[in-house]
Coordinates of C-alpha atoms (C1' of nucleotides) in Angstrom, one line a residue:
Chain A
X714 CA 3.3 -3.1 19.8
X715 CA 4.7 -2.7 16.3
X716 CA 8.0 -4.5 16.3
X717 CA 6.6 -8.0 16.2
X718 CA 8.2 -9.8 13.2
X719 CA 11.2 -8.0 11.8
X720 CA 10.4 -8.9 8.1
X721 CA 8.9 -5.7 6.8
X722 CA 10.9 -2.9 8.2
X723 CA 8.5 -0.1 7.2
X724 CA 5.0 0.2 8.6
X725 CA 3.6 0.7 5.2
X726 CA 4.5 -2.8 4.1
X727 CA 3.3 -4.2 7.4
X728 CA -0.1 -2.7 6.9
X729 CA -0.2 -3.9 3.3
X730 CA 0.6 -7.4 4.4
X731 CA -1.9 -7.3 7.1
X732 CA -4.7 -6.2 4.8
X733 CA -3.7 -9.0 2.4
X734 CA -3.8 -11.5 5.2
X735 CA -7.2 -10.2 6.3
X736 CA -8.5 -10.9 2.8
X737 CA -6.8 -14.3 2.6
X738 CA -7.7 -15.5 6.1
X739 CA -11.4 -14.9 5.5
X740 CA -11.3 -16.1 1.9
X741 CA -13.0 -13.0 0.7
X742 CA -14.0 -12.8 -2.9
X743 CA -14.0 -9.9 -5.4
X744 CA -16.5 -7.3 -4.3
X745 CA -16.6 -8.3 -0.7
X746 CA -16.5 -5.3 1.7
X747 CA -13.4 -4.5 3.8
X748 CA -13.5 -2.8 7.2
X749 CA -13.7 1.0 7.1
X750 CA -10.5 3.0 7.6
X751 CA -11.1 3.7 11.3
X752 CA -11.7 0.0 11.9
X753 CA -8.6 -0.9 10.0
X754 CA -6.6 1.7 12.0
X755 CA -7.9 0.1 15.2
X756 CA -7.4 -3.5 14.1
X757 CA -3.9 -3.0 12.8
X758 CA -2.8 -0.3 15.2
X759 CA -1.6 2.1 12.6
X760 CA -2.4 5.6 11.8
X761 CA -4.8 6.8 9.2
X762 CA -2.0 7.9 6.9
X763 CA -0.4 4.5 6.9
X764 CA -3.6 2.7 6.3
X765 CA -4.6 5.0 3.5
X766 CA -1.2 4.8 1.8
X767 CA -1.3 1.0 2.1
X768 CA -4.8 1.0 0.6
X769 CA -3.4 3.1 -2.3
X770 CA -0.8 0.5 -2.9
X771 CA -3.3 -2.3 -3.0
X772 CA -5.7 -0.2 -5.0
X773 CA -3.0 0.3 -7.7
X774 CA -2.6 -3.5 -7.9
X775 CA -6.4 -4.0 -8.1
X776 CA -6.3 -6.0 -5.0
X777 CA -8.7 -3.6 -3.3
X778 CA -11.1 -1.2 -4.9
X779 CA -12.1 2.1 -3.2
X780 CA -15.5 3.6 -3.8
X781 CA -15.7 7.2 -2.6
X782 CA -18.2 7.7 0.2
X783 CA -19.1 4.1 0.2
X784 CA -16.3 1.9 1.4
X785 CA -13.3 -0.3 0.5
X786 CA -13.9 -3.6 -1.2
X787 CA -11.9 -6.5 -2.6
X788 CA -10.8 -5.7 -6.1
X789 CA -11.2 -7.8 -9.2
X790 CA -7.5 -8.6 -9.4
X791 CA -7.3 -7.7 -13.1
X792 CA -4.1 -7.0 -14.9
X793 CA -4.8 -3.3 -15.0
X794 CA -1.6 -2.6 -13.1
X795 CA 0.4 -4.2 -15.9
X796 CA -1.5 -2.1 -18.5
X797 CA -0.6 1.1 -16.7
X798 CA 3.0 0.1 -16.3
X799 CA 3.4 -1.0 -19.9
X800 CA 1.5 1.9 -21.4
X801 CA 3.7 4.3 -19.5
X802 CA 6.9 2.5 -20.4
X803 CA 5.9 2.7 -24.1
X804 CA 5.5 6.4 -23.8
X805 CA 9.0 6.8 -22.3
X806 CA 12.1 6.6 -24.4
X807 CA 12.4 7.8 -27.9
X808 CA 12.7 5.1 -30.5
X809 CA 11.8 2.6 -27.8
X810 CA 8.2 3.6 -28.3
X811 CA 7.7 1.1 -31.0
X812 CA 9.7 -1.6 -29.3
X813 CA 7.0 -2.1 -26.7
X814 CA 4.3 -1.9 -29.3
X815 CA 6.1 -4.4 -31.5
X816 CA 6.8 -6.7 -28.6
X817 CA 3.1 -6.7 -27.5
X818 CA 1.9 -7.5 -31.0
X819 CA 4.4 -10.3 -31.4
X820 CA 3.3 -11.9 -28.1
X821 CA -0.4 -11.6 -29.0
X822 CA 0.2 -13.3 -32.3
X823 CA 2.3 -16.0 -30.6
X824 CA -0.4 -16.8 -28.1
X825 CA -3.1 -17.1 -30.7
X826 CA -1.0 -19.2 -33.0
X827 CA 0.3 -21.3 -30.2
X828 CA -3.2 -22.0 -28.9
X829 CA -4.6 -22.5 -32.4
X830 CA -5.2 -26.2 -31.9
X831 CA -7.1 -25.6 -28.7
X832 CA -9.1 -22.8 -30.4
X833 CA -10.2 -25.3 -33.0
X834 CA -11.0 -27.9 -30.4
X835 CA -12.9 -25.6 -28.2
X836 CA -14.9 -23.8 -30.8
X837 CA -18.6 -24.4 -30.2
X838 CA -21.4 -23.4 -32.5
X839 CA -22.4 -20.5 -30.2
X840 CA -18.9 -19.0 -30.3
X841 CA -18.6 -19.5 -34.0
X842 CA -21.8 -17.6 -34.6
X843 CA -20.8 -14.8 -32.4
X844 CA -17.3 -14.6 -33.9
X845 CA -18.7 -14.6 -37.4
X846 CA -21.1 -11.9 -36.5
X847 CA -18.4 -9.7 -35.0
X848 CA -16.2 -10.3 -38.0
X849 CA -19.0 -9.2 -40.3
X850 CA -19.6 -6.1 -38.3
X851 CA -15.9 -5.2 -38.6
X852 CA -16.0 -5.7 -42.3
X853 CA -19.1 -3.5 -42.6
X854 CA -17.6 -0.7 -40.5
X855 CA -14.3 -0.9 -42.3
X856 CA -16.0 -0.6 -45.6
X857 CA -17.7 2.6 -44.4
X858 CA -14.3 3.9 -43.2
X859 CA -15.2 3.6 -39.6
X860 CA -13.2 2.1 -36.7
X861 CA -14.2 -1.1 -35.0
X862 CA -12.2 -1.1 -31.7
X863 CA -14.8 -2.8 -29.4
X864 CA -15.6 -5.5 -31.9
X865 CA -12.0 -6.3 -32.3
X866 CA -11.4 -6.6 -28.6
X867 CA -14.5 -8.7 -28.1
X868 CA -13.5 -11.0 -31.0
X869 CA -10.0 -11.8 -29.7
X870 CA -11.2 -12.4 -26.2
X871 CA -14.0 -14.6 -27.3
X872 CA -11.6 -16.5 -29.6
X873 CA -9.4 -17.4 -26.7
X874 CA -12.1 -17.9 -24.1
X875 CA -12.8 -21.6 -24.7
X876 CA -9.2 -22.8 -24.3
X877 CA -9.7 -22.6 -20.6
X878 CA -6.6 -20.5 -19.8
X879 CA -8.0 -17.5 -18.0
X880 CA -4.6 -15.9 -17.8
X881 CA -4.2 -15.9 -21.6
X882 CA -7.5 -14.2 -21.9
X883 CA -6.6 -11.5 -19.4
X884 CA -3.1 -11.0 -20.9
X885 CA -4.6 -10.6 -24.3
X886 CA -7.1 -8.1 -23.0
X887 CA -4.3 -6.2 -21.3
X888 CA -2.1 -6.2 -24.3
X889 CA -5.0 -5.2 -26.5
X890 CA -5.5 -2.2 -24.2
X891 CA -1.9 -1.2 -24.2
X892 CA -1.8 -1.5 -28.0
X893 CA -5.0 0.5 -28.3
X894 CA -3.9 3.2 -25.9
X895 CA -0.4 3.7 -27.2
X896 CA -1.6 3.6 -30.8
X897 CA -4.2 6.4 -30.3
X898 CA -1.6 8.5 -28.5
X899 CA 0.8 8.1 -31.4
X900 CA -2.0 8.8 -33.8
X901 CA -1.7 5.5 -35.5
X902 CA -4.5 5.6 -38.0
X903 CA -4.6 2.3 -39.8
X904 CA -5.3 2.6 -43.5
X905 CA -5.6 -1.1 -44.3
X906 CA -8.4 -1.6 -41.8
X907 CA -10.3 -3.5 -44.4
X908 CA -7.5 -6.0 -44.8
X909 CA -7.4 -6.6 -41.1
X910 CA -11.2 -6.8 -40.8
X911 CA -11.4 -9.5 -43.5
X912 CA -8.6 -11.4 -41.8
X913 CA -11.0 -11.9 -38.9
X914 CA -13.5 -13.6 -41.2
X915 CA -10.8 -15.9 -42.5
X916 CA -9.8 -16.8 -38.9
X917 CA -13.4 -17.9 -38.1
X918 CA -13.7 -19.9 -41.3
X919 CA -10.3 -21.6 -40.8
X920 CA -11.2 -22.5 -37.2
X921 CA -14.6 -23.7 -38.2
X922 CA -13.0 -25.9 -40.9
X923 CA -10.8 -27.4 -38.2
X924 CA -7.8 -26.6 -40.4
X925 CA -4.8 -25.9 -38.2
X926 CA -2.4 -24.7 -40.8
X927 CA -5.0 -22.5 -42.4
X928 CA -5.8 -20.9 -39.0
X929 CA -2.2 -20.2 -38.2
X930 CA -1.8 -18.6 -41.6
X931 CA -5.0 -16.5 -41.0
X932 CA -3.6 -15.3 -37.7
X933 CA -0.4 -14.4 -39.3
X934 CA -2.2 -12.5 -42.0
X935 CA -4.2 -10.7 -39.4
X936 CA -1.2 -9.3 -37.6
X937 CA 0.8 -8.6 -40.8
X938 CA -0.6 -5.1 -41.4
X939 CA -0.1 -3.9 -37.9
X940 CA 3.5 -5.2 -37.8
X941 CA 4.2 -3.6 -41.1
X942 CA 2.8 -0.4 -40.0
X943 CA 4.8 -0.4 -36.8
X944 CA 7.9 -1.1 -38.9
X945 CA 7.3 1.9 -41.2
X946 CA 6.6 4.1 -38.2
X947 CA 9.8 3.1 -36.6
X948 CA 12.0 3.7 -39.6
X949 CA 10.2 7.0 -40.2
X950 CA 11.0 8.0 -36.6
X951 CA 14.6 6.8 -37.0
X952 CA 15.0 9.1 -40.0
X953 CA 13.6 12.2 -38.5
X954 CA 15.0 11.6 -35.1
X955 CA 18.6 10.3 -35.6
X956 CA 19.5 9.4 -32.1
X957 CA 22.7 7.5 -31.4
X958 CA 21.6 4.0 -30.7
X959 CA 23.4 2.3 -27.8
X960 CA 25.6 -0.4 -29.1
X961 CA 26.4 -3.1 -26.4
X962 CA 29.1 -4.7 -28.6
X963 CA 32.7 -3.8 -27.9
Chain B
X200 CA -7.9 26.5 -7.5
X201 CA -8.6 22.9 -8.1
X202 CA -11.4 22.7 -10.7
X203 CA -9.3 23.3 -13.7
X204 CA -9.8 20.6 -16.3
X205 CA -12.7 18.3 -15.4
X206 CA -11.1 15.1 -16.7
X207 CA -9.9 13.4 -13.5
X208 CA -12.6 14.2 -10.9
X209 CA -10.5 13.2 -7.9
X210 CA -7.3 15.0 -6.9
X211 CA -5.4 11.8 -6.5
X212 CA -5.6 10.9 -10.1
X213 CA -4.8 14.5 -11.0
X214 CA -1.6 14.3 -9.0
X215 CA -0.7 10.9 -10.4
X216 CA -1.2 12.2 -13.9
X217 CA 0.9 15.3 -13.2
X218 CA 3.8 13.3 -11.8
X219 CA 3.6 11.1 -14.9
X220 CA 3.6 14.1 -17.1
X221 CA 6.6 15.5 -15.2
X222 CA 8.5 12.3 -16.0
X223 CA 7.4 12.2 -19.6
X224 CA 7.9 15.8 -20.4
X225 CA 11.4 15.8 -19.3
X226 CA 12.1 12.4 -20.8
X227 CA 13.5 11.1 -17.5
X228 CA 15.1 7.7 -17.5
X229 CA 15.0 4.9 -14.8
X230 CA 16.9 6.1 -11.8
X231 CA 16.7 9.8 -12.4
X232 CA 15.7 11.8 -9.4
X233 CA 12.3 13.4 -8.9
X234 CA 11.6 16.6 -7.0
X235 CA 11.2 16.2 -3.2
X236 CA 7.8 16.0 -1.7
X237 CA 7.7 19.7 -0.7
X238 CA 8.8 20.7 -4.2
X239 CA 6.1 18.5 -5.7
X240 CA 3.5 20.0 -3.3
X241 CA 4.5 23.4 -4.4
X242 CA 4.7 22.6 -8.1
X243 CA 1.4 20.7 -8.2
X244 CA -0.4 22.6 -5.6
X245 CA -1.6 19.7 -3.6
X246 CA -1.1 18.8 0.0
X247 CA 1.6 16.4 1.2
X248 CA -0.9 13.6 1.8
X249 CA -2.2 13.7 -1.7
X250 CA 1.3 13.8 -3.1
X251 CA 2.4 11.0 -1.0
X252 CA -0.6 8.8 -1.8
X253 CA -0.1 9.5 -5.5
X254 CA 3.6 8.5 -5.1
X255 CA 2.4 5.3 -3.4
X256 CA 0.3 4.5 -6.4
X257 CA 3.1 5.1 -8.8
X258 CA 5.5 3.2 -6.5
X259 CA 3.2 0.1 -6.6
X260 CA 3.4 0.2 -10.4
X261 CA 7.2 0.6 -10.3
X262 CA 6.9 3.9 -12.1
X263 CA 8.7 5.6 -9.3
X264 CA 10.9 4.2 -6.6
X265 CA 11.1 5.7 -3.1
X266 CA 14.2 5.5 -0.9
X267 CA 13.7 6.5 2.7
X268 CA 15.8 9.5 3.7
X269 CA 17.2 9.8 0.2
X270 CA 14.5 10.8 -2.3
X271 CA 12.1 9.7 -5.0
X272 CA 13.4 8.4 -8.3
X273 CA 12.1 7.1 -11.6
X274 CA 11.4 3.4 -11.2
X275 CA 12.7 0.5 -13.4
X276 CA 9.2 -0.1 -14.8
X277 CA 9.4 -3.8 -14.2
X278 CA 6.4 -6.1 -14.1
X279 CA 6.6 -6.5 -10.4
X280 CA 3.0 -5.2 -10.1
X281 CA 1.8 -8.0 -12.2
X282 CA 3.7 -10.5 -10.1
X283 CA 2.1 -9.2 -6.9
X284 CA -1.3 -9.2 -8.4
X285 CA -1.0 -12.7 -9.9
X286 CA 0.7 -14.2 -6.8
X287 CA -2.1 -12.8 -4.6
X288 CA -4.8 -14.1 -7.0
X289 CA -3.3 -17.5 -6.9
X290 CA -3.5 -17.5 -3.1
X291 CA -7.2 -16.7 -3.2
X292 CA -9.9 -19.1 -4.1
X293 CA -9.8 -22.7 -3.3
X294 CA -9.3 -25.0 -6.2
X295 CA -8.4 -22.0 -8.3
X296 CA -5.0 -22.0 -6.7
X297 CA -3.7 -24.4 -9.2
X298 CA -5.5 -22.8 -12.1
X299 CA -3.2 -19.8 -12.0
X300 CA -0.2 -21.9 -11.5
X301 CA -1.2 -24.1 -14.4
X302 CA -2.0 -21.2 -16.6
X303 CA 1.4 -19.6 -15.9
X304 CA 3.3 -22.8 -16.8
X305 CA 1.3 -23.2 -20.0
X306 CA 2.1 -19.7 -21.1
X307 CA 5.8 -20.1 -20.3
X308 CA 5.9 -23.3 -22.3
X309 CA 4.1 -21.6 -25.2
X310 CA 6.4 -18.7 -25.3
X311 CA 9.5 -20.8 -25.4
X312 CA 8.1 -23.2 -27.9
X313 CA 6.8 -20.4 -30.1
X314 CA 10.1 -18.6 -30.1
X315 CA 12.1 -21.8 -30.5
X316 CA 13.1 -20.8 -34.1
X317 CA 14.4 -17.4 -33.0
X318 CA 16.1 -19.1 -30.0
X319 CA 18.1 -21.3 -32.4
X320 CA 18.8 -18.4 -34.7
X321 CA 20.0 -16.1 -31.9
X322 CA 22.1 -18.6 -30.0
X323 CA 25.7 -17.4 -30.0
X324 CA 28.6 -19.3 -28.8
X325 CA 28.8 -17.2 -25.6
X326 CA 25.2 -17.9 -24.7
X327 CA 25.6 -21.6 -25.5
X328 CA 28.5 -21.9 -23.2
X329 CA 26.7 -20.1 -20.4
X330 CA 23.5 -22.1 -20.8
X331 CA 25.4 -25.4 -20.9
X332 CA 27.2 -24.3 -17.8
X333 CA 24.0 -23.5 -16.0
X334 CA 22.4 -26.8 -17.1
X335 CA 25.4 -28.7 -15.8
X336 CA 25.2 -26.9 -12.4
X337 CA 21.5 -27.8 -12.2
X338 CA 22.3 -31.5 -12.9
X339 CA 25.0 -31.5 -10.2
X340 CA 22.8 -29.9 -7.6
X341 CA 19.9 -32.1 -8.5
X342 CA 22.1 -35.2 -8.1
X343 CA 23.0 -34.0 -4.6
X344 CA 19.3 -33.4 -3.8
X345 CA 19.7 -29.7 -3.6
X346 CA 17.5 -27.1 -5.3
X347 CA 18.7 -24.9 -8.1
X348 CA 16.2 -22.0 -8.3
X349 CA 18.6 -19.2 -9.3
X350 CA 20.2 -21.3 -12.0
X351 CA 16.8 -22.2 -13.4
X352 CA 15.7 -18.5 -13.6
X353 CA 19.0 -17.4 -15.2
X354 CA 18.8 -20.2 -17.7
X355 CA 15.3 -19.4 -19.0
X356 CA 16.0 -15.6 -19.1
X357 CA 19.2 -16.1 -20.9
X358 CA 17.6 -18.5 -23.3
X359 CA 15.0 -15.9 -24.4
X360 CA 17.3 -12.9 -24.3
X361 CA 18.7 -13.1 -27.8
X362 CA 15.3 -13.1 -29.5
X363 CA 15.1 -9.3 -29.1
X364 CA 11.7 -9.2 -27.5
X365 CA 12.3 -7.5 -24.1
X366 CA 8.7 -8.0 -23.1
X367 CA 8.9 -11.8 -23.4
X368 CA 12.0 -11.8 -21.2
X369 CA 10.3 -9.7 -18.5
X370 CA 7.1 -11.8 -18.7
X371 CA 9.0 -14.9 -18.3
X372 CA 10.9 -13.5 -15.4
X373 CA 7.6 -12.4 -13.8
X374 CA 5.9 -15.7 -14.4
X375 CA 8.9 -17.5 -13.1
X376 CA 8.6 -15.5 -9.9
X377 CA 4.9 -16.1 -9.5
X378 CA 5.5 -19.8 -10.0
X379 CA 8.3 -19.9 -7.6
X380 CA 6.5 -17.9 -4.9
X381 CA 3.3 -19.8 -5.1
X382 CA 5.0 -23.1 -5.3
X383 CA 7.0 -22.5 -2.1
X384 CA 3.9 -21.3 -0.3
X385 CA 2.1 -24.5 -1.3
X386 CA 5.2 -26.4 -0.3
X387 CA 5.6 -27.9 -3.7
X388 CA 8.7 -30.0 -3.4
X389 CA 9.5 -31.5 -6.7
X390 CA 10.8 -35.0 -6.5
X391 CA 11.7 -35.3 -10.1
X392 CA 14.1 -32.4 -10.1
X393 CA 16.7 -34.5 -11.8
X394 CA 14.5 -35.1 -14.7
X395 CA 13.8 -31.4 -15.1
X396 CA 17.5 -30.6 -14.6
X397 CA 18.5 -32.9 -17.4
X398 CA 15.8 -31.5 -19.6
X399 CA 17.8 -28.2 -19.6
X400 CA 20.8 -30.0 -21.0
X401 CA 18.7 -31.4 -23.8
X402 CA 17.3 -27.9 -24.6
X403 CA 20.8 -26.5 -25.0
X404 CA 21.9 -29.4 -27.1
X405 CA 18.9 -29.2 -29.4
X406 CA 19.3 -25.5 -29.8
X407 CA 23.0 -25.9 -30.6
X408 CA 22.1 -28.6 -33.2
X409 CA 19.7 -26.2 -34.9
X410 CA 17.1 -28.8 -34.7
X411 CA 13.7 -27.1 -34.3
X412 CA 11.6 -30.2 -33.7
X413 CA 14.0 -31.5 -31.2
X414 CA 14.1 -28.2 -29.3
X415 CA 10.3 -28.0 -29.1
X416 CA 10.2 -31.6 -27.8
X417 CA 12.9 -30.8 -25.3
X418 CA 10.9 -27.8 -24.0
X419 CA 7.8 -30.0 -23.7
X420 CA 9.7 -32.5 -21.8
X421 CA 11.1 -29.8 -19.5
X422 CA 7.6 -28.7 -18.5
X423 CA 6.1 -32.1 -18.4
X424 CA 7.1 -32.9 -14.7
X425 CA 5.8 -29.6 -13.4
X426 CA 2.5 -29.9 -15.2
X427 CA 2.0 -33.4 -14.1
X428 CA 2.7 -32.4 -10.5
X429 CA 0.3 -29.6 -10.6
X430 CA -2.3 -32.0 -12.0
X431 CA -1.8 -34.4 -9.2
X432 CA -2.0 -31.7 -6.6
X433 CA -5.2 -30.4 -8.1
X434 CA -6.9 -33.8 -8.0
X435 CA -5.6 -34.4 -4.5
X436 CA -7.1 -31.1 -3.4
X437 CA -10.3 -31.9 -5.1
X438 CA -10.6 -35.1 -3.2
X439 CA -9.9 -33.7 0.2
X440 CA -11.7 -30.5 -0.4
X441 CA -14.9 -31.4 -2.2
X442 CA -16.2 -27.9 -2.9
X443 CA -19.3 -27.5 -5.1
X444 CA -17.9 -26.1 -8.3
X445 CA -19.9 -23.2 -9.8
X446 CA -21.6 -24.4 -12.9
X447 CA -22.6 -21.5 -15.2
X448 CA -24.7 -23.8 -17.4
X449 CA -28.5 -23.8 -16.8
Chain C
dT801 C1' 33.5 10.1 15.4
dA802 C1' 29.7 13.0 15.6
dA803 C1' 26.6 16.4 14.6
dA804 C1' 23.7 18.8 11.3
dA805 C1' 21.0 19.1 7.1
dT806 C1' 18.0 16.9 3.9
dT807 C1' 14.3 13.7 2.8
dT808 C1' 11.0 10.4 3.5
dG809 C1' 7.9 8.0 7.1
dT810 C1' 4.4 8.2 10.8
dA811 C1' 0.8 10.4 13.5
dC812 C1' -3.1 13.3 14.7
dG813 C1' -6.6 16.7 14.0
dT814 C1' -10.1 19.1 11.3
dA815 C1' -12.9 20.2 7.6
dT816 C1' -15.2 18.9 3.2
dG817 C1' -17.3 16.2 -0.5
dT818 C1' -20.1 12.0 -1.5
dA819 C1' -23.1 8.1 -1.3
dT820 C1' -26.7 5.7 1.2
dA821 C1' -30.9 5.3 4.2
Chain D
dC1012 C1' -34.8 16.7 2.4
dT1013 C1' -32.4 15.3 6.4
dA1014 C1' -29.2 12.6 8.7
dT1015 C1' -25.5 9.4 9.0
dA1016 C1' -21.5 7.0 7.6
dC1017 C1' -17.6 7.2 4.9
dA1018 C1' -13.8 8.6 2.0
dT1019 C1' -11.1 12.8 0.6
dA1020 C1' -8.2 16.5 1.4
dC1021 C1' -5.2 19.7 4.0
dG1022 C1' -2.0 21.1 7.6
dT1023 C1' 1.2 20.5 11.2
dA1024 C1' 4.4 18.2 14.1
dC1025 C1' 7.6 14.7 15.0
dA1026 C1' 10.3 10.3 14.1
dA1027 C1' 13.6 7.6 11.2
dA1028 C1' 16.9 7.1 7.6
dT1029 C1' 20.5 8.9 4.6
dT1030 C1' 24.0 12.0 3.2
dT1031 C1' 27.1 15.7 4.1
dT1032 C1' 29.7 18.6 7.0

DNA sequence: TAAAATTTGTACGTATGTATA
DNA sequence: CTATACATACGTACAAATTTT
């Protein structure tokens, strides 16, 4: 009763696929309840171990969400899995640490600059007010020497929201989290927070002025301090940690 | 013997974190072997079920890789988790299907256009030859009415390889796979394959000519057929499947 | 070729912690 | 506060796959 289609050789993958199909066939949405473990065991015909391990797999991908003592539900399908994977990767390796961080920042800048035109087009008065408010908060906090992590995250997400590309927003959120997490682990305390904070103001002003070139410059100016800092950290680490870099050239 | 540090309340997360720490502390690289399950049970002090479920979680994130009858190893830390998550998300929902697909294509185009300058700078004679060869193969296959999936994937990865941003390459590969997988599921058979195939030739020529504007135009032309097709599919589905779209406005 | 050892995969049973009614 | 339903955790036994003898 288990060797139906030969595609997935292992029972684990079979159960994973069957749970996926269960969700797809009934067009369940995020938050909808799934059958209990005994019910799944019965419906699929697998043991509890297999069902639980399959649920673990799906849980790691945020396809399902398990609430202790309550039940299993369809997950929010976020990019949390990518965050975990990237954050872990950036902690591995030696000088590679800053490679991931640098790559993440580059892509963030690229997305914002690339969508600058759509940001200008989609900027309504409501968003402009909120963005300006957040930028002002960041400036105030920076002047008092305090961090402004949440405002920064909210700012960039709100900036990209109106362009209508949900994936870009989620990618930015994911990259922001990777950057934030790795930075705190490496004890990256930014000294030129004020410069970055004021860059946000310029971004809003440039977007409000419908000035594409000015907006792209403002975005570049925003990411300049971080990139510079990563560069100095990398060279610093290269000096104190003289590892033989692999040279692919013959 | 289990209420040491209160941070992760559940044993699962504890075991996950401990296995992560094991890899990080010993600076293991991809492919390096991990202790066997009994050894991990002993070292961590958890039952086999807990260890196995934790390994399942890490396996889903490609942080570890399990080979039946052989052992557990450090994974390649790819973005396969994001692929799974995005592919599944695109299969959920009704009209949202094409949203994910459309978003993915937009980001792919954005990355290639945004890095066009670095593509030109980093294009060596070796890459140029290989890219031209792949483009020619695609044209030949397209003329004979055959698909050219692998050549297309190799082309775009090779195109972005020299810019030195590993994350961009992996993201492109992941998005390519999502696009490919969802497209085949939706039976998206592209009729203007020839047009797309020849667009690759133009991309190589433009890059070889060090012409930035021309390259960006070539990239736009490359993605135009796919975007157009997605648009027609979406409108087609909207006609046959008149679902009431949720309107967040009051 | 084949058998044995190692390692992961599957299954079942039981007890415990947790959330909801 | 009690009861119920559910997920969590542990332990053991056996099956399947891989490598080595």
